[in-house]
Coordinates of C-alpha atoms in Angstrom, one line a residue:
Chain W
M128 CA 6.0 57.8 -20.3
D129 CA 7.0 57.6 -16.6
E130 CA 8.1 60.4 -14.3
P131 CA 8.6 63.9 -15.6
V132 CA 11.7 65.0 -17.6
L133 CA 12.9 68.5 -17.4
L134 CA 14.4 70.1 -20.5
T135 CA 16.4 73.2 -20.0
G136 CA 17.2 75.4 -23.0
A137 CA 13.9 74.3 -24.4
G138 CA 13.8 77.2 -26.8
G139 CA 17.1 76.5 -28.4
H140 CA 18.1 74.6 -31.5
V141 CA 18.8 71.2 -29.8
G142 CA 15.9 71.7 -27.4
R143 CA 13.4 72.2 -30.2
T144 CA 14.8 69.2 -32.0
V145 CA 14.5 66.9 -29.0
L146 CA 11.0 68.1 -28.2
N147 CA 9.9 67.8 -31.8
G148 CA 11.1 64.2 -32.0
L149 CA 10.0 63.1 -28.5
R150 CA 7.0 65.2 -27.8
E151 CA 4.7 62.1 -27.1
E152 CA 7.3 60.0 -25.4
Y153 CA 7.8 61.9 -22.1
D154 CA 6.0 64.0 -19.5
W155 CA 7.9 67.1 -20.3
R156 CA 8.7 70.0 -18.1
L157 CA 10.4 72.9 -19.9
M158 CA 12.7 75.7 -18.9
F159 CA 13.2 78.7 -21.1
H160 CA 15.6 81.7 -20.8
S161 CA 12.7 84.1 -21.5
Q162 CA 9.1 83.9 -22.2
P163 CA 8.5 81.9 -25.4
A164 CA 6.5 83.5 -28.2
H165 CA 4.0 80.7 -28.4
E166 CA 2.4 79.2 -25.3
P167 CA 4.2 75.8 -24.7
E168 CA 2.2 72.6 -24.6
F169 CA 3.9 71.5 -21.4
P170 CA 4.4 73.1 -17.9
Y171 CA 7.2 75.5 -18.1
W172 CA 9.4 77.9 -16.2
T173 CA 11.5 80.8 -17.3
G174 CA 14.7 82.1 -15.7
E175 CA 18.5 82.3 -15.5
V176 CA 20.0 78.9 -15.3
E177 CA 22.7 80.1 -12.9
N178 CA 20.1 81.3 -10.4
H179 CA 19.2 78.6 -7.9
A180 CA 15.8 80.2 -7.2
D181 CA 14.9 80.2 -10.9
V182 CA 15.9 76.5 -11.4
R183 CA 14.9 74.8 -8.2
P184 CA 11.1 75.0 -8.7
A185 CA 11.4 73.4 -12.2
M186 CA 13.1 70.3 -10.7
E187 CA 10.2 69.3 -8.4
D188 CA 9.1 65.7 -8.9
V189 CA 11.4 65.4 -11.9
N190 CA 13.1 62.1 -12.5
A191 CA 15.6 63.1 -15.3
V192 CA 17.0 66.3 -16.7
I193 CA 18.2 67.1 -20.2
H194 CA 20.3 70.2 -19.6
L195 CA 20.8 72.2 -22.8
A196 CA 20.6 75.7 -21.5
G197 CA 23.6 78.0 -21.9
D198 CA 25.2 80.4 -24.3
P199 CA 25.5 78.3 -27.5
R200 CA 27.8 80.6 -29.4
P201 CA 31.2 79.1 -30.2
D202 CA 32.7 82.6 -30.1
A203 CA 30.9 83.6 -26.8
P204 CA 33.0 85.7 -24.6
W205 CA 34.5 84.3 -21.4
E206 CA 32.2 86.3 -19.0
S207 CA 29.1 84.8 -20.7
V208 CA 30.2 81.2 -20.7
L209 CA 31.6 81.5 -17.1
S210 CA 28.2 82.6 -15.9
N211 CA 25.7 80.9 -18.2
N212 CA 27.5 77.7 -18.9
I213 CA 29.9 76.9 -16.1
D214 CA 28.0 78.5 -13.1
G215 CA 24.7 77.6 -14.8
T216 CA 25.6 73.9 -15.1
H217 CA 26.8 73.8 -11.5
T218 CA 23.4 75.3 -10.3
V219 CA 21.5 72.8 -12.4
Y220 CA 23.4 69.9 -10.8
E221 CA 22.9 71.4 -7.3
C222 CA 19.2 71.7 -7.8
A223 CA 19.0 68.2 -9.3
V224 CA 20.6 66.5 -6.4
E225 CA 18.5 68.5 -4.0
A226 CA 15.4 67.4 -5.8
G227 CA 16.5 63.8 -5.9
V228 CA 16.8 63.6 -9.7
D229 CA 18.2 60.3 -10.9
K230 CA 19.7 61.1 -14.2
M231 CA 21.3 64.1 -16.0
V232 CA 21.8 64.2 -19.7
F233 CA 24.2 67.1 -20.4
A234 CA 24.6 68.8 -23.8
S235 CA 28.3 69.0 -24.2
S236 CA 29.8 69.9 -27.5
N237 CA 32.3 69.0 -30.2
H238 CA 34.0 72.2 -29.2
A239 CA 35.2 70.5 -25.9
V240 CA 37.7 68.7 -28.1
G241 CA 37.9 71.2 -31.0
A242 CA 41.6 71.8 -30.7
A243 CA 42.2 68.1 -31.4
E244 CA 41.7 69.2 -35.0
T245 CA 45.3 70.1 -35.4
D246 CA 46.9 71.5 -38.6
E247 CA 48.7 68.1 -39.0
R248 CA 45.5 66.1 -38.8
T249 CA 43.2 68.3 -41.0
P250 CA 41.7 68.0 -43.5
E251 CA 42.6 64.3 -43.6
M252 CA 40.7 63.5 -40.4
Y253 CA 37.5 64.8 -42.0
R254 CA 37.7 62.1 -44.7
A255 CA 36.1 58.7 -44.8
H256 CA 39.4 56.8 -45.3
D257 CA 41.1 58.4 -42.3
D258 CA 40.9 56.3 -39.1
F259 CA 41.7 58.8 -36.5
R260 CA 39.0 58.6 -33.7
L261 CA 38.4 60.4 -30.5
E262 CA 36.9 58.0 -28.0
G263 CA 35.6 60.4 -25.4
D264 CA 37.8 59.4 -22.4
E265 CA 40.7 61.7 -23.3
F266 CA 41.7 64.8 -21.5
P267 CA 39.6 67.6 -23.0
R268 CA 41.1 69.8 -25.7
P269 CA 38.7 72.8 -26.2
G270 CA 39.0 75.0 -29.3
N271 CA 37.4 78.1 -27.8
R272 CA 36.1 79.5 -24.5
Y273 CA 32.7 77.9 -25.2
G274 CA 34.5 74.6 -25.4
I275 CA 36.3 75.3 -22.1
S276 CA 32.8 75.8 -20.5
K277 CA 31.5 72.5 -22.0
A278 CA 34.5 70.5 -20.9
T279 CA 34.1 72.1 -17.4
G280 CA 30.4 71.1 -17.5
E281 CA 31.6 67.5 -18.0
V282 CA 34.0 67.8 -15.1
I283 CA 31.2 69.2 -12.9
G284 CA 29.1 66.2 -13.9
R285 CA 31.9 63.8 -13.0
F286 CA 32.0 65.4 -9.5
F287 CA 28.3 65.2 -9.0
H288 CA 28.2 61.6 -10.1
D289 CA 31.0 60.6 -7.8
E290 CA 29.7 62.6 -4.8
Y291 CA 25.9 62.2 -5.1
D292 CA 25.5 59.1 -7.3
I293 CA 23.4 60.8 -10.0
S294 CA 23.8 59.1 -13.4
V295 CA 25.4 61.4 -15.9
C296 CA 25.6 61.2 -19.7
N297 CA 27.5 63.9 -21.5
I298 CA 26.7 64.1 -25.2
R299 CA 29.2 65.9 -27.3
I300 CA 26.8 67.1 -29.9
G301 CA 28.2 67.5 -33.4
N302 CA 26.7 69.7 -36.1
L303 CA 22.9 69.6 -35.9
N304 CA 21.7 70.7 -39.3
E305 CA 18.1 70.4 -40.5
D306 CA 17.0 69.2 -43.9
H307 CA 20.4 68.0 -45.0
P308 CA 24.1 67.8 -43.9
P309 CA 26.2 71.0 -44.2
I310 CA 27.2 71.6 -47.9
D311 CA 30.8 72.1 -49.0
Y312 CA 32.0 71.8 -45.4
E313 CA 33.9 68.6 -44.8
R314 CA 34.2 69.1 -41.0
G315 CA 30.4 69.7 -40.7
Q316 CA 29.7 66.6 -42.7
A317 CA 32.0 64.5 -40.5
M318 CA 30.1 65.7 -37.4
W319 CA 26.6 65.9 -38.8
L320 CA 23.8 65.0 -36.5
S321 CA 20.5 64.6 -38.2
P322 CA 17.4 65.7 -36.3
R323 CA 16.0 62.2 -35.9
D324 CA 19.4 60.9 -34.7
C325 CA 19.5 63.9 -32.3
A326 CA 16.1 62.9 -30.8
Q327 CA 17.1 59.2 -30.7
I328 CA 20.4 59.7 -28.8
H329 CA 18.6 61.8 -26.2
A330 CA 15.9 59.2 -25.8
R331 CA 18.5 56.5 -25.4
A332 CA 20.3 58.6 -22.8
L333 CA 17.1 58.9 -20.9
E334 CA 16.4 55.1 -21.0
A335 CA 19.8 53.5 -20.6
D336 CA 21.6 52.5 -17.4
Y337 CA 25.0 54.0 -16.7
D338 CA 27.2 55.7 -14.2
F339 CA 29.1 58.5 -15.9
E340 CA 29.5 58.6 -19.7
I341 CA 30.9 60.9 -22.4
V342 CA 29.6 60.0 -25.8
Y343 CA 29.6 61.6 -29.2
G344 CA 26.4 62.7 -30.7
I345 CA 26.8 62.4 -34.5
S346 CA 25.0 60.4 -37.2
D347 CA 26.7 57.3 -38.7
N348 CA 28.6 59.4 -41.2
D349 CA 31.2 57.7 -43.4
R350 CA 33.3 60.7 -42.6
K351 CA 33.9 60.8 -38.9
Y352 CA 36.6 61.3 -36.3
Y353 CA 34.4 60.7 -33.3
S354 CA 33.9 57.1 -32.2
L355 CA 30.3 56.0 -31.8
E356 CA 31.4 52.9 -29.8
R357 CA 30.4 54.1 -26.3
A358 CA 27.1 55.5 -27.6
R359 CA 26.2 52.3 -29.3
E360 CA 27.4 50.1 -26.5
V361 CA 26.2 51.9 -23.4
L362 CA 23.1 53.7 -24.7
G363 CA 22.1 51.4 -27.5
Y364 CA 22.2 54.4 -29.9
D365 CA 21.5 53.2 -33.5
P366 CA 21.9 56.2 -35.8
Q367 CA 19.8 56.2 -39.0
D368 CA 21.5 58.8 -41.0
N369 CA 24.9 59.3 -42.8
S370 CA 26.0 62.5 -44.5
A371 CA 27.5 60.4 -47.3
E372 CA 24.0 59.5 -48.5
W373 CA 23.5 63.2 -49.5
D374 CA 24.7 65.1 -52.5
G375 CA 24.4 68.7 -51.3
A376 CA 20.8 69.2 -50.3
E377 CA 19.5 66.1 -52.0
R378 CA 19.5 62.5 -50.8
I379 CA 21.3 60.4 -53.3
D380 CA 18.6 57.7 -53.4
G381 CA 15.8 60.3 -53.5
T382 CA 13.9 58.7 -50.6
A383 CA 13.4 60.0 -47.1
E384 CA 13.5 63.6 -46.1
A385 CA 15.3 64.7 -43.0
V386 CA 12.8 65.7 -40.3
N387 CA 12.2 69.4 -40.0
V388 CA 12.1 71.2 -36.7
D389 CA 9.1 73.3 -36.2
Chain M
M210 CA 69.1 83.8 -13.7
D211 CA 67.6 85.1 -16.9
E212 CA 64.3 87.0 -17.5
P213 CA 61.9 87.7 -14.6
V214 CA 59.6 85.0 -13.2
L215 CA 56.3 86.0 -11.7
L216 CA 55.0 84.0 -8.7
T217 CA 51.3 84.5 -7.9
G218 CA 50.1 83.4 -4.6
A219 CA 53.5 84.3 -3.2
G220 CA 52.2 84.5 0.3
G221 CA 50.7 81.0 0.3
H222 CA 52.1 77.7 1.5
V223 CA 53.5 76.5 -1.8
G224 CA 54.5 80.0 -2.7
R225 CA 56.7 80.4 0.4
T226 CA 58.2 77.0 -0.2
V227 CA 59.1 77.7 -3.8
L228 CA 60.5 81.1 -2.9
N229 CA 62.5 79.7 0.0
G230 CA 64.0 77.0 -2.1
L231 CA 64.7 79.1 -5.2
R232 CA 65.3 82.6 -3.8
E233 CA 68.7 83.0 -5.5
E234 CA 67.9 81.2 -8.7
Y235 CA 65.5 83.6 -10.4
D236 CA 64.7 87.2 -10.8
W237 CA 61.4 87.1 -9.0
R238 CA 58.3 89.2 -9.3
L239 CA 55.8 88.5 -6.6
M240 CA 52.0 88.8 -6.5
F241 CA 50.1 88.8 -3.2
H242 CA 46.4 88.8 -2.4
S243 CA 47.0 91.5 0.2
Q244 CA 49.8 93.5 1.6
P245 CA 52.4 91.1 3.1
A246 CA 53.3 91.7 6.8
H247 CA 57.0 91.9 5.9
E248 CA 58.4 94.0 3.1
P249 CA 59.3 91.5 0.3
E250 CA 62.8 91.3 -1.1
F251 CA 61.6 91.4 -4.6
P252 CA 59.3 93.7 -6.7
Y253 CA 55.7 92.9 -5.8
W254 CA 52.1 93.6 -6.6
T255 CA 48.9 93.0 -4.7
G256 CA 45.4 92.4 -6.0
E257 CA 42.7 90.1 -7.0
V258 CA 43.9 87.5 -9.5
E259 CA 40.6 87.6 -11.4
N260 CA 41.0 91.3 -12.1
H261 CA 42.8 92.0 -15.3
A262 CA 43.8 95.5 -14.1
D263 CA 45.4 94.0 -11.0
V264 CA 47.3 91.2 -12.8
R265 CA 48.4 92.8 -16.1
P266 CA 51.0 95.2 -14.6
A267 CA 52.8 92.3 -12.8
M268 CA 53.3 90.5 -16.1
E269 CA 55.4 93.2 -17.8
D270 CA 58.7 91.8 -19.1
V271 CA 58.0 88.5 -17.4
N272 CA 59.2 85.4 -19.2
A273 CA 57.5 82.7 -17.1
V274 CA 54.8 82.5 -14.5
I275 CA 54.2 80.2 -11.6
H276 CA 50.5 80.6 -10.9
L277 CA 49.7 79.5 -7.4
A278 CA 47.1 82.1 -6.4
G279 CA 43.6 81.0 -5.6
D280 CA 41.4 79.8 -2.8
P281 CA 43.5 76.8 -1.4
R282 CA 40.8 75.3 0.8
P283 CA 39.6 71.8 -0.3
D284 CA 36.2 72.6 1.2
A285 CA 36.0 76.1 -0.4
P286 CA 32.5 77.0 -1.5
W287 CA 31.6 77.1 -5.2
E288 CA 31.3 80.8 -5.4
S289 CA 34.8 81.3 -4.2
V290 CA 36.5 78.8 -6.5
L291 CA 34.5 80.0 -9.4
S292 CA 35.8 83.5 -9.0
N293 CA 39.3 83.0 -7.4
N294 CA 40.4 79.8 -9.1
I295 CA 38.5 79.5 -12.4
D296 CA 38.0 83.1 -13.4
G297 CA 41.3 84.0 -11.8
T298 CA 43.3 81.4 -13.8
H299 CA 41.6 82.6 -17.0
T300 CA 42.6 86.1 -16.2
V301 CA 46.2 85.1 -15.5
Y302 CA 46.4 83.3 -18.8
E303 CA 44.9 86.2 -20.7
C304 CA 47.4 88.6 -19.2
A305 CA 50.2 86.2 -19.8
V306 CA 49.5 85.9 -23.5
E307 CA 49.0 89.6 -23.8
A308 CA 52.4 90.2 -22.2
G309 CA 54.1 87.5 -24.4
V310 CA 54.9 85.2 -21.5
D311 CA 56.5 81.9 -22.8
K312 CA 55.8 79.5 -20.0
M313 CA 53.1 78.9 -17.4
V314 CA 53.5 76.6 -14.5
F315 CA 50.1 76.0 -12.9
A316 CA 49.6 74.7 -9.4
S317 CA 47.0 72.1 -9.9
S318 CA 46.1 69.7 -7.1
N319 CA 45.6 66.1 -6.1
H320 CA 42.0 67.1 -5.6
A321 CA 41.5 67.3 -9.4
V322 CA 41.6 63.5 -9.2
G323 CA 40.5 63.0 -5.6
A324 CA 37.4 60.9 -6.5
A325 CA 39.7 58.3 -8.2
E326 CA 40.2 57.2 -4.6
T327 CA 37.1 55.0 -4.6
D328 CA 35.9 52.8 -1.7
E329 CA 37.0 49.8 -3.7
R330 CA 40.6 51.1 -4.1
T331 CA 41.2 52.5 -0.7
P332 CA 43.1 52.0 1.6
E333 CA 45.0 49.5 -0.6
M334 CA 46.0 52.1 -3.1
Y335 CA 47.8 54.0 -0.4
R336 CA 50.1 51.1 0.3
A337 CA 53.6 50.4 -1.2
H338 CA 52.6 47.0 -2.6
D339 CA 49.7 48.3 -4.6
D340 CA 50.5 49.1 -8.2
F341 CA 47.5 51.3 -9.1
R342 CA 48.8 54.5 -10.7
L343 CA 47.3 57.7 -12.1
E344 CA 49.3 58.8 -15.1
G345 CA 47.9 62.3 -15.5
D346 CA 46.3 62.0 -19.0
E347 CA 43.0 60.6 -17.7
F348 CA 39.8 62.5 -17.7
P349 CA 39.7 64.5 -14.5
R350 CA 37.8 63.1 -11.5
P351 CA 37.6 65.9 -8.8
G352 CA 36.8 65.1 -5.2
N353 CA 35.4 68.5 -4.3
R354 CA 34.5 71.9 -5.8
Y355 CA 38.1 73.0 -5.3
G356 CA 39.1 70.0 -7.4
I357 CA 36.6 71.0 -10.1
S358 CA 38.3 74.4 -10.2
K359 CA 41.8 72.9 -10.5
A360 CA 40.8 70.5 -13.3
T361 CA 39.2 73.5 -15.0
G362 CA 42.4 75.4 -14.6
E363 CA 44.2 72.6 -16.5
V364 CA 41.5 72.7 -19.2
I365 CA 42.0 76.5 -19.5
G366 CA 45.7 75.9 -19.9
R367 CA 45.1 73.3 -22.6
F368 CA 43.1 75.9 -24.5
F369 CA 45.7 78.7 -24.1
H370 CA 48.5 76.4 -25.1
D371 CA 46.7 75.3 -28.3
E372 CA 45.4 78.7 -29.2
Y373 CA 48.4 80.9 -28.2
D374 CA 51.3 78.5 -28.1
I375 CA 52.3 79.2 -24.5
S376 CA 54.1 76.3 -22.9
V377 CA 52.0 74.9 -20.0
C378 CA 53.0 72.6 -17.1
N379 CA 50.3 71.7 -14.6
I380 CA 51.7 70.3 -11.4
R381 CA 49.1 68.3 -9.4
I382 CA 50.6 69.0 -6.0
G383 CA 50.3 66.3 -3.4
N384 CA 50.6 67.0 0.3
L385 CA 53.2 69.6 1.1
N386 CA 54.2 69.1 4.7
E387 CA 57.1 70.7 6.4
D388 CA 59.6 68.9 8.7
H389 CA 58.2 65.4 8.1
P390 CA 55.6 63.5 6.2
P391 CA 52.0 63.4 7.6
I392 CA 51.8 61.1 10.7
D393 CA 49.2 58.3 10.9
Y394 CA 47.8 59.3 7.6
E395 CA 48.4 56.8 4.8
R396 CA 46.9 58.9 2.1
G397 CA 49.1 61.9 3.1
Q398 CA 52.2 59.7 3.2
A399 CA 51.4 58.5 -0.3
M400 CA 51.2 62.0 -1.7
W401 CA 53.8 63.7 0.5
L402 CA 55.8 66.4 -1.3
S403 CA 58.8 67.5 0.8
P404 CA 59.8 71.2 0.7
R405 CA 63.0 70.6 -1.3
D406 CA 61.2 68.4 -3.8
C407 CA 58.5 71.1 -4.1
A408 CA 61.1 73.6 -4.9
Q409 CA 62.9 71.3 -7.3
I410 CA 59.9 70.3 -9.4
H411 CA 59.0 74.0 -9.8
A412 CA 62.5 74.8 -10.9
R413 CA 62.5 71.9 -13.4
A414 CA 59.2 73.1 -14.8
L415 CA 60.7 76.5 -15.3
E416 CA 63.7 75.1 -17.1
A417 CA 62.4 72.2 -19.2
D418 CA 61.0 72.3 -22.8
Y419 CA 57.5 71.0 -23.3
D420 CA 54.2 71.9 -24.9
F421 CA 51.4 70.9 -22.5
E422 CA 52.0 68.6 -19.5
I423 CA 50.1 67.4 -16.5
V424 CA 52.5 65.9 -13.9
Y425 CA 52.2 64.8 -10.3
G426 CA 54.1 66.7 -7.7
I427 CA 55.0 64.2 -5.0
S428 CA 58.2 62.9 -3.4
D429 CA 59.5 59.5 -4.4
N430 CA 57.4 57.8 -1.8
D431 CA 57.3 54.0 -1.5
R432 CA 53.6 54.5 -1.1
K433 CA 52.2 56.2 -4.2
Y434 CA 49.3 56.1 -6.6
Y435 CA 50.5 58.9 -8.8
S436 CA 53.0 58.1 -11.5
L437 CA 56.2 60.1 -11.5
E438 CA 57.0 59.0 -15.1
R439 CA 56.1 62.2 -16.9
A440 CA 57.7 64.5 -14.3
R441 CA 60.9 62.5 -14.6
E442 CA 60.9 62.1 -18.3
V443 CA 59.7 65.6 -19.4
L444 CA 60.9 67.8 -16.6
G445 CA 63.9 65.8 -15.4
Y446 CA 62.4 65.8 -11.9
D447 CA 64.6 63.8 -9.5
P448 CA 62.9 63.7 -6.1
Q449 CA 65.1 63.4 -3.1
D450 CA 62.6 62.4 -0.4
N451 CA 60.5 59.4 0.4
S452 CA 57.9 59.2 3.2
A453 CA 59.0 55.6 3.9
E454 CA 62.3 56.9 5.3
W455 CA 60.4 58.5 8.2
D456 CA 59.0 57.0 11.4
G457 CA 56.5 59.6 12.5
A458 CA 58.4 62.9 12.8
E459 CA 61.9 61.3 12.8
R460 CA 64.0 60.2 9.9
I461 CA 64.8 56.5 10.3
D462 CA 68.5 57.0 9.6
G463 CA 68.7 60.0 11.8
T464 CA 70.4 62.2 9.2
A465 CA 69.0 65.1 7.2
E466 CA 66.3 67.3 8.4
A467 CA 63.5 68.4 6.1
V468 CA 63.9 72.1 5.1
N469 CA 61.8 74.5 7.0
V470 CA 59.9 77.2 5.3
D471 CA 60.4 80.6 6.8

């Protein structure tokens, strides 16, 4: 527990998972889009992430930011992702460098490379025997306008790193599913990210030293087409879960339960 | 001369150069930001490139688009490139696929990778003996917000190609300088694009067959850090000029003059 960490998009799915898993680990500052139903346990702000005046106060004295805020819908219309995700991410970076933040962890998405799942490669690429891997250093290949906005957020981060020397880790988050991996959905099983692995990769991204990174945020699934090499090597990410250890909603060995998000 | 080609940004520097070099070669449609001082020789439209209603009529019956419109200033503020360049390019693609356009040639920029010119690499990378090359398939590395917008334009093109099957060629244009290469400016000499090579690469991009390409638009300079391999191989680009053949504003062999843009 050192200097404060700001979590934007604290009310969203990934935000709740990160906070649930790392509640005791950091001195959190939270930013919500609108007033949360329950009073948060940590200092918090509400506002539009693309508005400098809404974001800037939340950055004061902050050492690192986990930026999750934005329109999370894969089918979000262009106007929304242009404003909430592209302009919003630019505003968050501008406020961060003004405030002297050292490190930005940006929630990118599998959708930034969704169109790499071509007709020729699928469904084979979703299967354990297939060795096709995306490493993360390729030119982006978004599968929808939401994916365009996430790839652009990565490019914005690349610029802010090079120009202002802020450390940037982009996590292309897979399929965060509570309780168990997606059922009867090969693609979702290949990119499953368990709640505890989600919390861990964000913690490692807050702790590790790096310049600019793009990593994949998935569990250590037998099925996978995202490489975990950079996340392991640079962040020290050590995923604990694997969608192959599940049969539908049940763990094959009957042991641990996936961690629920409250 | 087959079906009409729409040129957006027809009043800009690159637009005038392309039109000057290829006036007789295509059935041009022109789009300007505002009413040109002289009545154009071809059918034309004026308007904001981010406005669907302004762009859509100019696409009717068009087979290919050369999209150059946008804020061209390397130091343009974020708000301007967000609207004119990012939103504008998305609008142009939307109108193009609605109109059934087959091919998009997008004016990207050296600024999409400007931050690859690191302190460690410069000025050596600007010199003829240095063999550092950018190929074009790397993750973008913009040097300014204008560069962010151009890299994003490429990513938008990647999506529209994958989703709608429009052929896309992104030309990362170097330093277009009339009359002669930049003087006393190593970087500019390394990325010089002569007017006739500028016209040629756009013509080749209109003629060649490809899916999605990112190529560098420079002359065949002895000094260079952009690879010309993809442009030669996929487009058949055969650049005629080389900044090394110039001593300041004079050609070393005293022969040809660079083509002026009227």
